Every structure is written in C-alpha cells, then in structure tokens.
PDB file of C-alpha atoms in Angstrom:
ATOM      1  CA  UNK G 106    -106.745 185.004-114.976  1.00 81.00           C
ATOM      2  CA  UNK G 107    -103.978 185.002-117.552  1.00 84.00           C
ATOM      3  CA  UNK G 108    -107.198 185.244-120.293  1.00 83.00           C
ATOM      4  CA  UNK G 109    -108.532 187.789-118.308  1.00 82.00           C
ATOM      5  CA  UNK G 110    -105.422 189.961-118.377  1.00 82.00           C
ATOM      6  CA  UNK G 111    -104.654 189.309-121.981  1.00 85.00           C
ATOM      7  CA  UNK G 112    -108.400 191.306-122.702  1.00 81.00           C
ATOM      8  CA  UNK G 113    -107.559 193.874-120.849  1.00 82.00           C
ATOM      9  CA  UNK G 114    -104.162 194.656-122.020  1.00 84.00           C
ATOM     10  CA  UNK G 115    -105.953 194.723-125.359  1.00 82.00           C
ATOM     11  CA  UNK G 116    -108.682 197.185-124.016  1.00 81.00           C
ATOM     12  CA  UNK G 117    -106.299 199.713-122.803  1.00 80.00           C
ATOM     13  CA  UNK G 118    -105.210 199.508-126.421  1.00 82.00           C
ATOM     14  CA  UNK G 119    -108.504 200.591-127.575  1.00 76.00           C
ATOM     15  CA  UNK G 120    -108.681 202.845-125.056  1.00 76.00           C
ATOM     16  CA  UNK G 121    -111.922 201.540-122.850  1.00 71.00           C
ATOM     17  CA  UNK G 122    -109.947 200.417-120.021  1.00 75.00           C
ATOM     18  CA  UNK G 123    -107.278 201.602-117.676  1.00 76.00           C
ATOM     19  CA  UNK G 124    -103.676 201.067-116.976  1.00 82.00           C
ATOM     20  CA  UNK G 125    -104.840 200.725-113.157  1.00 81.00           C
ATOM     21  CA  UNK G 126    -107.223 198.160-114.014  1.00 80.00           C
ATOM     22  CA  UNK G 127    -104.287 196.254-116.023  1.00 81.00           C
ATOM     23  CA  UNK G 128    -101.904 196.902-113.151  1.00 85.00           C
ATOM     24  CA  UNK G 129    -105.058 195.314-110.847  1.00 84.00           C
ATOM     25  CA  UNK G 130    -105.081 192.432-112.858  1.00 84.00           C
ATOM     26  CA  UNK G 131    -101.515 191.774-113.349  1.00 87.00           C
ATOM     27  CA  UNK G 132    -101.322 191.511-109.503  1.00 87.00           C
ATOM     28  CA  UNK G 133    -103.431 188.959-109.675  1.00 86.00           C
ATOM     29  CA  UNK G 134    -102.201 186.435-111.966  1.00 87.00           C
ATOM     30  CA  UNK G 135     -98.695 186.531-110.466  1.00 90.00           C
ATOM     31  CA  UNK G 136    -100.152 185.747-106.823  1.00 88.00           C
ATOM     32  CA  UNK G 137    -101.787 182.842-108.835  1.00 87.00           C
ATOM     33  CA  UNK G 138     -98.897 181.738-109.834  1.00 90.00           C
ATOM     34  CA  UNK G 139     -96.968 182.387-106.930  1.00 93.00           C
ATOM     35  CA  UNK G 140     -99.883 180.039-105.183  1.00 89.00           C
ATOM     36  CA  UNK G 141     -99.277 177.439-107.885  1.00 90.00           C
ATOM     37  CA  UNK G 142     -95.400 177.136-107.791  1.00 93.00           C
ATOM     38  CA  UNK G 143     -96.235 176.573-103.739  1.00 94.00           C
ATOM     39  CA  UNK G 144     -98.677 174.319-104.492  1.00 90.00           C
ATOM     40  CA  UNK G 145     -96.552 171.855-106.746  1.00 91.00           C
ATOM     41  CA  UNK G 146     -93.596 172.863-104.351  1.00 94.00           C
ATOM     42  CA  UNK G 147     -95.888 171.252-101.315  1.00 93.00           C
ATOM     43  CA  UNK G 148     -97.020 168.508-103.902  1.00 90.00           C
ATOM     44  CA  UNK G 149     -93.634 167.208-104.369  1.00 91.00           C
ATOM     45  CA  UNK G 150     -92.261 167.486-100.748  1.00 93.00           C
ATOM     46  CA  UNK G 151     -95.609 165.524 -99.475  1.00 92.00           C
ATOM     47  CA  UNK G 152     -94.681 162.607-101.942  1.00 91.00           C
ATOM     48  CA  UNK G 153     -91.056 162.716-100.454  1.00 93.00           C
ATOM     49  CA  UNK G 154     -92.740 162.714 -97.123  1.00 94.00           C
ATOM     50  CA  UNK G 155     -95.152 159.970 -98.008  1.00 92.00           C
ATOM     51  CA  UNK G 156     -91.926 157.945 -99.380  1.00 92.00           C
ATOM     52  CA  UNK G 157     -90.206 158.073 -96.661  1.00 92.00           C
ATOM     53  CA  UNK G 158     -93.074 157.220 -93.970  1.00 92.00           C
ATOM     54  CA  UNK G 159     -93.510 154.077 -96.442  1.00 90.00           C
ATOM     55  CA  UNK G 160     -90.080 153.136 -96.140  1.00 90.00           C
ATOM     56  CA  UNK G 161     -89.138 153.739-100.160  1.00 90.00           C
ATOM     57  CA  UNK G 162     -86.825 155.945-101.965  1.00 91.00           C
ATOM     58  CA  UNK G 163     -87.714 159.548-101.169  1.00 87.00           C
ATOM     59  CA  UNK G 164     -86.888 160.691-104.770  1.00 86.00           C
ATOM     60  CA  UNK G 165     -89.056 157.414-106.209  1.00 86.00           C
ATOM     61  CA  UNK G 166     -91.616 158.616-109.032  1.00 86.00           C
ATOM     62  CA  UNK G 167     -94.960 157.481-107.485  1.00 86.00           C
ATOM     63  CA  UNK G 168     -98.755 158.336-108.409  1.00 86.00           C
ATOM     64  CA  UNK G 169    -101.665 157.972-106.087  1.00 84.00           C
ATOM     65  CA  UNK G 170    -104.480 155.743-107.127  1.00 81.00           C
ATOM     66  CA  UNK G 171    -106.935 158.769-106.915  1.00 78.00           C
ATOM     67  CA  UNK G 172    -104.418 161.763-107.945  1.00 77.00           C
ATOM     68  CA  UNK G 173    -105.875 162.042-111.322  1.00 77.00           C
ATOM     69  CA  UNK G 174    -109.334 162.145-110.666  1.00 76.00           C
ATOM     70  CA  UNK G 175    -111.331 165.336-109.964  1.00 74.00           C
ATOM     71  CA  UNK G 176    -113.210 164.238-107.429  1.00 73.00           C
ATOM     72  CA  UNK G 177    -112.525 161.864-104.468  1.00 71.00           C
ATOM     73  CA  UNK G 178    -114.802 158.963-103.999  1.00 68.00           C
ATOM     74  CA  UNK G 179    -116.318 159.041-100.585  1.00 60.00           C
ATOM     75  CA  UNK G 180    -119.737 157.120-100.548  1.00 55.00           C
ATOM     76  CA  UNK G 181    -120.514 155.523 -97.038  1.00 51.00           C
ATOM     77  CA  UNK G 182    -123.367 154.003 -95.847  1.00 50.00           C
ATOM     78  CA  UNK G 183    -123.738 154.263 -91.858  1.00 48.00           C
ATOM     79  CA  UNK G 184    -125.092 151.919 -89.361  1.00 51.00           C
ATOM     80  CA  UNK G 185    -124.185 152.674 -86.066  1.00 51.00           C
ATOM     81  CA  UNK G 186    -125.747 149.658 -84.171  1.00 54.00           C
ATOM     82  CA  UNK G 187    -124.129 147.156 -86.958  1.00 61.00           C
ATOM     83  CA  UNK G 188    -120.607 149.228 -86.166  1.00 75.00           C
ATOM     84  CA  UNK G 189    -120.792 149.271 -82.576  1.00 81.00           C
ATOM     85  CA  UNK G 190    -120.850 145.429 -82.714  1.00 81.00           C
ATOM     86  CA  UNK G 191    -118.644 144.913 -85.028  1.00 81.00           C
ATOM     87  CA  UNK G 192    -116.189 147.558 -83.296  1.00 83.00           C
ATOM     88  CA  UNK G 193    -116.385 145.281 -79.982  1.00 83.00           C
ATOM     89  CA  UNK G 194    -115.712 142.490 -81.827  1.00 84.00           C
ATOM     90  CA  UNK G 195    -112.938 143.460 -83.727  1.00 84.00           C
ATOM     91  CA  UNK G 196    -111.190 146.011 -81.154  1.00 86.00           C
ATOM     92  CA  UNK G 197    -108.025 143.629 -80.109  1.00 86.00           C
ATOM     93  CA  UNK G 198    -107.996 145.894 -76.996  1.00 85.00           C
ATOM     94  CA  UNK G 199    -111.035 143.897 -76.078  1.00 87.00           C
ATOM     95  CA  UNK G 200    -110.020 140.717 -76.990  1.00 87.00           C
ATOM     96  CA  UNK G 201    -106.839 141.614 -74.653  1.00 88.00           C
ATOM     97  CA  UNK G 202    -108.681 142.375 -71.483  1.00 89.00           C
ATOM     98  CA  UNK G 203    -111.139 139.233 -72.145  1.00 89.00           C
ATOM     99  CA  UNK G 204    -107.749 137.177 -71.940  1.00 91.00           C
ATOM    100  CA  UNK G 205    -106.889 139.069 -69.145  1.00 89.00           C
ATOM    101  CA  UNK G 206    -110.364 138.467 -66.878  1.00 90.00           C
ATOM    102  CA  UNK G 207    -110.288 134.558 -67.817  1.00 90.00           C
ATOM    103  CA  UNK G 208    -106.521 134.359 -66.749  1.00 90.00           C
ATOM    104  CA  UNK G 209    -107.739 135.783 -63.332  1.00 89.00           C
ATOM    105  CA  UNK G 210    -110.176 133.028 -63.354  1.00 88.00           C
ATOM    106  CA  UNK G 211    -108.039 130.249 -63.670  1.00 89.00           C
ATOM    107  CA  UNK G 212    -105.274 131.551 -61.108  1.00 87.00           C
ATOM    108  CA  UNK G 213    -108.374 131.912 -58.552  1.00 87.00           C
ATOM    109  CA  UNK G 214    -109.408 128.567 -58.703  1.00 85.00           C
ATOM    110  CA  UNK G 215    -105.934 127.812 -58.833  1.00 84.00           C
ATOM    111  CA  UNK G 216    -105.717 128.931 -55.365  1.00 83.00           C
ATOM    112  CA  UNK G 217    -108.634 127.607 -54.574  1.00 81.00           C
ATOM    113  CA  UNK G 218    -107.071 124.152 -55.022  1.00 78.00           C
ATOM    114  CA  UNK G 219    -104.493 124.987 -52.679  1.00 74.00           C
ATOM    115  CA  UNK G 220    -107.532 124.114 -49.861  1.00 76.00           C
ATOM    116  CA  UNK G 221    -108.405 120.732 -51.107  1.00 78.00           C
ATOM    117  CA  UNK G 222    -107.145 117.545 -50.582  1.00 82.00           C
ATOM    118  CA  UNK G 223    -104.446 116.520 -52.833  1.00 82.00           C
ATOM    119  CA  UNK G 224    -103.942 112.538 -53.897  1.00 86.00           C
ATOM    120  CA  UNK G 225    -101.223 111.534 -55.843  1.00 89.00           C
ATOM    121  CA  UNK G 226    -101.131 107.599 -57.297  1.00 91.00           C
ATOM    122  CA  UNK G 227     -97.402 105.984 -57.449  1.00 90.00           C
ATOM    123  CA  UNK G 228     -96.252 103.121 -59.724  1.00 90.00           C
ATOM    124  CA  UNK G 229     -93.456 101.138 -60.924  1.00 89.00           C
ATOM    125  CA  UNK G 230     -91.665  97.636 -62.202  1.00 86.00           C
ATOM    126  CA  UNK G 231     -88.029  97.225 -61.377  1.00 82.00           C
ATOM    127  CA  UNK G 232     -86.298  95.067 -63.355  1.00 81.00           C
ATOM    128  CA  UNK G 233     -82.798  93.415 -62.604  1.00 78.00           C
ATOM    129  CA  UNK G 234     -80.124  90.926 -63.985  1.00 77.00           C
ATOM    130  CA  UNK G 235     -79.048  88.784 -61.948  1.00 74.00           C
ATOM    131  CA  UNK G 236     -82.397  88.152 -59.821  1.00 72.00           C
ATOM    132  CA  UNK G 237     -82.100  90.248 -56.742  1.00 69.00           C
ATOM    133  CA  UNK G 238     -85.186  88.329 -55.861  1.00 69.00           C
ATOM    134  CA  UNK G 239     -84.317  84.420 -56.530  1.00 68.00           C
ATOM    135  CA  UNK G 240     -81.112  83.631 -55.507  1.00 63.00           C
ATOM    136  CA  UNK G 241     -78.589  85.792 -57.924  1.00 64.00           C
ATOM    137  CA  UNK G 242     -79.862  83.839 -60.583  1.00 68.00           C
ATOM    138  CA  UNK G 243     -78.671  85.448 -64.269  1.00 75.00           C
ATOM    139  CA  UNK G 244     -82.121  85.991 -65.620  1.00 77.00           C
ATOM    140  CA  UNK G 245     -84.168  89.142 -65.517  1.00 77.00           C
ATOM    141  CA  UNK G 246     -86.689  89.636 -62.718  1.00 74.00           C
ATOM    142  CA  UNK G 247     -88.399  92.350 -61.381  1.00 77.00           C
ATOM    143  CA  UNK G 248     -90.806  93.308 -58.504  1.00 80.00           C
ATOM    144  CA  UNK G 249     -94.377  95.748 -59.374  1.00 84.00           C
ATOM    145  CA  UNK G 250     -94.647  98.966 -56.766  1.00 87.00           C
ATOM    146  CA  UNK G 251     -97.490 100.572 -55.739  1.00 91.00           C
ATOM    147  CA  UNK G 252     -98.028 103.761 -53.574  1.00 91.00           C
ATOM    148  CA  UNK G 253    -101.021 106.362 -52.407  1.00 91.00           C
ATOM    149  CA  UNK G 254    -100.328 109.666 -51.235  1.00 89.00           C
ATOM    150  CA  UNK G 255    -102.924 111.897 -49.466  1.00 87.00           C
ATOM    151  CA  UNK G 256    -102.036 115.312 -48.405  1.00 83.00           C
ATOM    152  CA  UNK G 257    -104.962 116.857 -46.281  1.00 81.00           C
ATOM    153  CA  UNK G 258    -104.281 120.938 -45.600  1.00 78.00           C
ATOM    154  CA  UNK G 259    -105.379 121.633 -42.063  1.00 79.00           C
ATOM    155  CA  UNK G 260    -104.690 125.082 -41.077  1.00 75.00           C
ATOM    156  CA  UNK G 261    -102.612 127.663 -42.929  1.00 71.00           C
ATOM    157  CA  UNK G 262    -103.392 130.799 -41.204  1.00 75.00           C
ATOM    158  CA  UNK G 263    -105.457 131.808 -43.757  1.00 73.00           C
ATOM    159  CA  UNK G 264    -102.895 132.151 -46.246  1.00 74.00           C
ATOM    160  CA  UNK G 265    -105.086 130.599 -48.940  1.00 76.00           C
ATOM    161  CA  UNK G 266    -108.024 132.794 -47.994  1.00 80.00           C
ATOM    162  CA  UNK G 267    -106.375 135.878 -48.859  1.00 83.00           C
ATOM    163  CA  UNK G 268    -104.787 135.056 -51.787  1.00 84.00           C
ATOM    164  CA  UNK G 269    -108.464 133.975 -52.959  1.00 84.00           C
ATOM    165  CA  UNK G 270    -109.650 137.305 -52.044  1.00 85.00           C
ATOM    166  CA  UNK G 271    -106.715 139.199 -53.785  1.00 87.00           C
ATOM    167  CA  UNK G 272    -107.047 137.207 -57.076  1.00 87.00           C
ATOM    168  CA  UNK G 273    -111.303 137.873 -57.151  1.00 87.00           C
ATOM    169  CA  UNK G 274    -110.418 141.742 -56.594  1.00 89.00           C
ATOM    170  CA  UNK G 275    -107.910 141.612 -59.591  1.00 88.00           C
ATOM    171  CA  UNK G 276    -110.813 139.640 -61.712  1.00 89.00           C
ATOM    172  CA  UNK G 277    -113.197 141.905 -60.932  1.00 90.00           C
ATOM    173  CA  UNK G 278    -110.876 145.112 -61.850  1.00 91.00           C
ATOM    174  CA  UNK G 279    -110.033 143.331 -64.833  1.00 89.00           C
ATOM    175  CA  UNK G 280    -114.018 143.074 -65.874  1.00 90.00           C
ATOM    176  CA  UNK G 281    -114.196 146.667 -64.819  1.00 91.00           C
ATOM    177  CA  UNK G 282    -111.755 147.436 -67.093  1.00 90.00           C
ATOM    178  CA  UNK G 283    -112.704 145.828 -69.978  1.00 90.00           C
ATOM    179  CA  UNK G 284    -116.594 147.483 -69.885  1.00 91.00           C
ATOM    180  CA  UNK G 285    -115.201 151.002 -69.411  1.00 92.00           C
ATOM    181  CA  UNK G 286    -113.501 150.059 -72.468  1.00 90.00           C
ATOM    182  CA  UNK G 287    -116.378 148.478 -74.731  1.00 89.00           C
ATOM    183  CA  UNK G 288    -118.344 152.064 -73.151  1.00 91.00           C
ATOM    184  CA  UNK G 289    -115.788 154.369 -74.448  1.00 90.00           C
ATOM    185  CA  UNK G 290    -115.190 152.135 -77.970  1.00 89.00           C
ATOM    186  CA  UNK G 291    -118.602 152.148 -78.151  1.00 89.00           C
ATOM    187  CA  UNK G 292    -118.328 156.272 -77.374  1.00 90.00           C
ATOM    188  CA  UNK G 293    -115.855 156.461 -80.534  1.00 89.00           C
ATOM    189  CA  UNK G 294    -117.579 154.292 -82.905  1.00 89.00           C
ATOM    190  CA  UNK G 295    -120.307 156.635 -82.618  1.00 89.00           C
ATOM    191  CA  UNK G 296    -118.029 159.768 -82.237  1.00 90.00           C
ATOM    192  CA  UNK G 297    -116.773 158.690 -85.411  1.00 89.00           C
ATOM    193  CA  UNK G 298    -120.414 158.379 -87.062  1.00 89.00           C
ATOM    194  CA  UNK G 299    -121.130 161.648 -86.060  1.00 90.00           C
ATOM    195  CA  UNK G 300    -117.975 162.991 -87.810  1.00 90.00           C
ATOM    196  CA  UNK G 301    -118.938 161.072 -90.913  1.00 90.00           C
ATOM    197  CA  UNK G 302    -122.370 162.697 -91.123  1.00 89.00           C
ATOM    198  CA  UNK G 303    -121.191 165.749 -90.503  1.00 92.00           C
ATOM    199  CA  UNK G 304    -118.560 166.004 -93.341  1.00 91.00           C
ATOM    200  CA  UNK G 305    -120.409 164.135 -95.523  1.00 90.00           C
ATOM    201  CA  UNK G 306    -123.212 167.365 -95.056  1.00 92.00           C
ATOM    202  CA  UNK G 307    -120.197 169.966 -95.401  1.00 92.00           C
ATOM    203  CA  UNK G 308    -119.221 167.936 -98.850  1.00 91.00           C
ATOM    204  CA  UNK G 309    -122.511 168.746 -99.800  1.00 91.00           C
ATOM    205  CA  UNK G 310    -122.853 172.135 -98.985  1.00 94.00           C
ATOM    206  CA  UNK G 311    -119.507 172.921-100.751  1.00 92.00           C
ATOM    207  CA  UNK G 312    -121.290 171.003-103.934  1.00 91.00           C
ATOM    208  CA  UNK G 313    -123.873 173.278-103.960  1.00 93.00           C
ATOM    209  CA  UNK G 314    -121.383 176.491-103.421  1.00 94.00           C
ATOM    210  CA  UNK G 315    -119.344 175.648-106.367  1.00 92.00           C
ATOM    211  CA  UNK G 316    -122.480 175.354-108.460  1.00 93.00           C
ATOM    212  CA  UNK G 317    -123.215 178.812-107.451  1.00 93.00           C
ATOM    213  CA  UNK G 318    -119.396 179.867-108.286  1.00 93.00           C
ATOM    214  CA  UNK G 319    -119.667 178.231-111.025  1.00 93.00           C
ATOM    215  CA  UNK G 320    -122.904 180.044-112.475  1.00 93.00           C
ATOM    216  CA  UNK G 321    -121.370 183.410-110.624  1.00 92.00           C
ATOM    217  CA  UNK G 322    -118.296 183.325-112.706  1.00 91.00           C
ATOM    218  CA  UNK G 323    -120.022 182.385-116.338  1.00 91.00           C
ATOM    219  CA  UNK G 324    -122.214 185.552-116.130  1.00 92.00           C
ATOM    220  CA  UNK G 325    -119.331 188.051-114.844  1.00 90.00           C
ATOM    221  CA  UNK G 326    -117.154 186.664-118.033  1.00 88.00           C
ATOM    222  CA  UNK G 327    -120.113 187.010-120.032  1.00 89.00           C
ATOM    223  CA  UNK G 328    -121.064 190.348-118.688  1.00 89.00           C
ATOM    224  CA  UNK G 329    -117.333 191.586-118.938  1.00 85.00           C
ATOM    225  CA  UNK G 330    -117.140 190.746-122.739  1.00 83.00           C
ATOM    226  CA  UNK G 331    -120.464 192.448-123.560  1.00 82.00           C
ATOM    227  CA  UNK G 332    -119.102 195.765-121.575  1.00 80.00           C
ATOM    228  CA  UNK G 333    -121.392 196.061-118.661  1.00 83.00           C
ATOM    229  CA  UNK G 334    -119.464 194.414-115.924  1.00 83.00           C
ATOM    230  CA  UNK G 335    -115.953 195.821-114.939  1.00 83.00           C
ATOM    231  CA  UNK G 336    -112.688 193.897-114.223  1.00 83.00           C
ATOM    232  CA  UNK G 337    -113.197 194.414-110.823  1.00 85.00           C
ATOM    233  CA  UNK G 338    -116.175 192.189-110.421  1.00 88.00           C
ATOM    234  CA  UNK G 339    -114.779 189.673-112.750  1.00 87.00           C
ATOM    235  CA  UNK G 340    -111.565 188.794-110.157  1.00 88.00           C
ATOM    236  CA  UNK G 341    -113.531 188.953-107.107  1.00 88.00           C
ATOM    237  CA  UNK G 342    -116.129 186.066-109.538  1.00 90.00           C
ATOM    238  CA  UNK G 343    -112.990 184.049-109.936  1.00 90.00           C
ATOM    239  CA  UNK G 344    -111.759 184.522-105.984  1.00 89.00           C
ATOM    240  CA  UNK G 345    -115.411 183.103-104.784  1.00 92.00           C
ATOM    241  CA  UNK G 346    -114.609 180.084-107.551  1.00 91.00           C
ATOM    242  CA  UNK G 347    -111.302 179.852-105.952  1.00 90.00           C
ATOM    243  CA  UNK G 348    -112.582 179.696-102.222  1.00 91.00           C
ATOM    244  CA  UNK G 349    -115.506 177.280-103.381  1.00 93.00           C
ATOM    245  CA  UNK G 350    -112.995 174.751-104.852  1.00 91.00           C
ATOM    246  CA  UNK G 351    -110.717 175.004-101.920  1.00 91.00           C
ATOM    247  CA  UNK G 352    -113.886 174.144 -99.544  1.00 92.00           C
ATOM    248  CA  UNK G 353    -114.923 171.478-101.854  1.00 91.00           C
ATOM    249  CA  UNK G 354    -111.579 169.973-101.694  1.00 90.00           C
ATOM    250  CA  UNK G 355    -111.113 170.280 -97.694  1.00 91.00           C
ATOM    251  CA  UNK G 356    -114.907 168.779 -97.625  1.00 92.00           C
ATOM    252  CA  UNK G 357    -113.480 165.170 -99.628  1.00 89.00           C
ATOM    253  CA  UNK G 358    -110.028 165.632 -97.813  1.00 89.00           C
ATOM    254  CA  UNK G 359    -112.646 165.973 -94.157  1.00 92.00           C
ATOM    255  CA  UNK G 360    -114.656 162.721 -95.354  1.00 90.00           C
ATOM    256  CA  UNK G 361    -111.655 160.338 -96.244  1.00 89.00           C
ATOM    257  CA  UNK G 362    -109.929 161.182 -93.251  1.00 90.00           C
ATOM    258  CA  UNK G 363    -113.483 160.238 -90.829  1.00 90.00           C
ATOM    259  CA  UNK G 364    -114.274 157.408 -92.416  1.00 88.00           C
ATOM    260  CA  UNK G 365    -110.294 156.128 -92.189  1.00 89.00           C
ATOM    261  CA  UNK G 366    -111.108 157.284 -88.270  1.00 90.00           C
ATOM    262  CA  UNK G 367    -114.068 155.387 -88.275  1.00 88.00           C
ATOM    263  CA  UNK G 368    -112.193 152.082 -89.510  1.00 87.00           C
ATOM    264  CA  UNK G 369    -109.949 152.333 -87.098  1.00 87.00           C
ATOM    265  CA  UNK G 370    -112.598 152.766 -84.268  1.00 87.00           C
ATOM    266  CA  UNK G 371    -114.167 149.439 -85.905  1.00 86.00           C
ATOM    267  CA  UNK G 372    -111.127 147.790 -85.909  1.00 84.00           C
ATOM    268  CA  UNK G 373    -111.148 147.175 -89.478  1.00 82.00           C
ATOM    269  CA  UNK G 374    -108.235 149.656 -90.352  1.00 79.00           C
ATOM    270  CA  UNK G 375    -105.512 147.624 -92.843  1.00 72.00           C
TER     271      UNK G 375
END
C-alpha cells in the first residue's frame, strides 16, 4: 500500500493522476496501519493472557514454537475405527464407570453371603507360670483350645432378598451408564473426524484462493505500472489478497484447534 501511494503521489506530479485518487489511497494505508497497530496491540495482550493462564509472569518475553513460521503445520492422517478404539480405551470416564459396575458386583455377592452359612474356626495355647494345671508348680504350662462356630440364617423377612435386588438394579444402571457413554464417546470421536475433514478441505480451498490473489494482485501491479489499470482496481487486488490470507490463516487456526478436539475426544490430550 505504502508503495502504491508513493507512485501515485509521484503521478499527480506528472500530472496523469488525481488528487482524489491520492486522497483514495491515502485512506487506505492508514486503515492498514490502524489494522496493524491493533493487530500487534491484540498480539501482545494474548501473550499476557497466555502467561497468565500458564501461571508465569504476565510481562515474561516468550515466543511460540510456531510464531515464526508462515505456515502452521497441520498434517493428520484419520482413521476413525482405529480412534474409536483407542478413544474407549483411553477415555478415563470409561475406565471410571467400569470401576463403578465391578464395585456393584462385589457388594451384590456381598449380600449374597449374608444367606449362607457362616463357620468360623477358634484356636489358642494359654500359657501360665506357676502351673494352673499341676499343682502351682513354678514352671510354665499351658492348655491348647479349640472351638467351631456355625451360624445358619433361617428367616430374615426377606431383608437379604431386597438388598440383592437393590444392588443388581444399581449394577445394571451402572452398565447402562457406562454404554450410553462409550455411544456418545464414540459419537464425538467421530464428530471430531468430521470436523477434521472438513477444515482440513476449507485449508485447502483457502490454498487455492490465495493462489488466485496472489496471481490477481501481480497483474493489477503490473497493469498499473504500464498505465492501463487504475488505482482503483489495484486496492480492491490487494483487499481480495488481504481477505485470502485472513481465510488461509482462520483455515490452519480451524485445523489445530479440531485436531486438539479430536485428542481430547481420544483421550490422548497432554
């Protein structure tokens, strides 16, 4: 823009161009650089943001590991029936409710115990000094002890029964639970696929824009300097360049942000 304005300012000098079409241009460049001193403005707060969500310094100096490069890298290879598997083995929700239905297990055949018959095995060796056993004599002696206990339950109006009954209901919620939960992980792994694809085809298409931009811009310049093409075509060249960047860029921001969304759904999100 700022090359732009610096040939026309020199061909109102000569005379081929006009003070409006400067003025037009002028206009231009300072809401580009009213856009770029926002820009760096939002730049610097969203490092102070990022600071302070990471627990650091919000004025600490810090560079990204991809902030210098031009273009974001965001290759991904999908597999949805590898990722659904891997997402139900991974989700810790899962794993949670698994815990869950096998606890509800053991307390029903906990219960279940409380209707069998119970035997409990009793023994001992008491020692004493004098002999309790020979006549007070002053040496140690002692006596073995053995006992059986049997406890039979006869009736216990149903008491057992129900509890049973309540604790197979809560297993079998439990197991409810935990497959409407592998159905809707396995909803959002492939939720999560679809969202890949899709901005992963929108990255493309915003490839293939800027390529157009990019071709649409060389020929206005080059038709502006040879005199056939007014200023007037050349900014609205450099505004379709502008928007075509911008979609490029919200295309990689789109992918990095579903394929962090599909890690999560996997489970695999550090």
């Amino acid at each position: 823009m700022k090359k732009l304005e610096d040939d026309v300012q020199k061909m109102i000098q000569e005379g081929v161009a006009t003070r409006s079409e400067g003025l037009s241009v002028s206009v231009k460049v300072n809401e580009a650089e009213m856009m770029l001193t926002k820009v760096n403005d939002g730049l610097v707060l969203s490092k102070m943001l990022l600071c302070q969500l990471c627990g650091m310094p919000v004025s600490e100096q810090i560079v990204l590991a991809d902030e210098e490069k031009e273009t974001l890298e965001t290759v991904t290879e999908v597999t949805p029936k590898m990722e659904v598997d891997q997402a139900l083995e991974n989700r810790p929700e899962l794993r949670q409710l698994q815990n869950v239905v096998d606890m509800s297990k053991q307390l029903t055949n906990i219960l279940k115990a409380g209707n069998l018959p119970q035997v409990m095995l009793t023994g001992g060796y008491l020692v004493s000094n004098p002999n309790l056993y020979n006549g007070f004599q002053r040496k140690f002696g002692g006596v073995w002890n053995v006992g059986v206990m049997v406890r039979v339950p006869i009736w216990n109006w149903g008491d057992v029964a129900y509890k049973v009954r309540a604790s197979k209901g809560a297993t079998t919620i439990a197991r409810l639970k935990m497959d409407d939960a592998r159905e809707k992980i396995t909803l959002q792994v492939n939720q999560s696929n679809f969202q890949v694809q899709e901005a992963n085809k929108k990255l493309e298409m915003a490839k293939v824009n800027i390529q157009k931009a990019d071709e649409n811009l060389r020929t206005a310049n080059l038709g502006f300097r040879e005199g056939v093409i007014s200023s007037t075509t050349v900014m609205e060249a450099q505004t379709a360049w502008l928007q075509a960047q911008s979609q490029r860029i919200d295309a990689e921001i789109d992918v990095k942000l579903s394929q962090v969304n599909l890690q999560k759904a996997l489970g695999t999100l550090e």
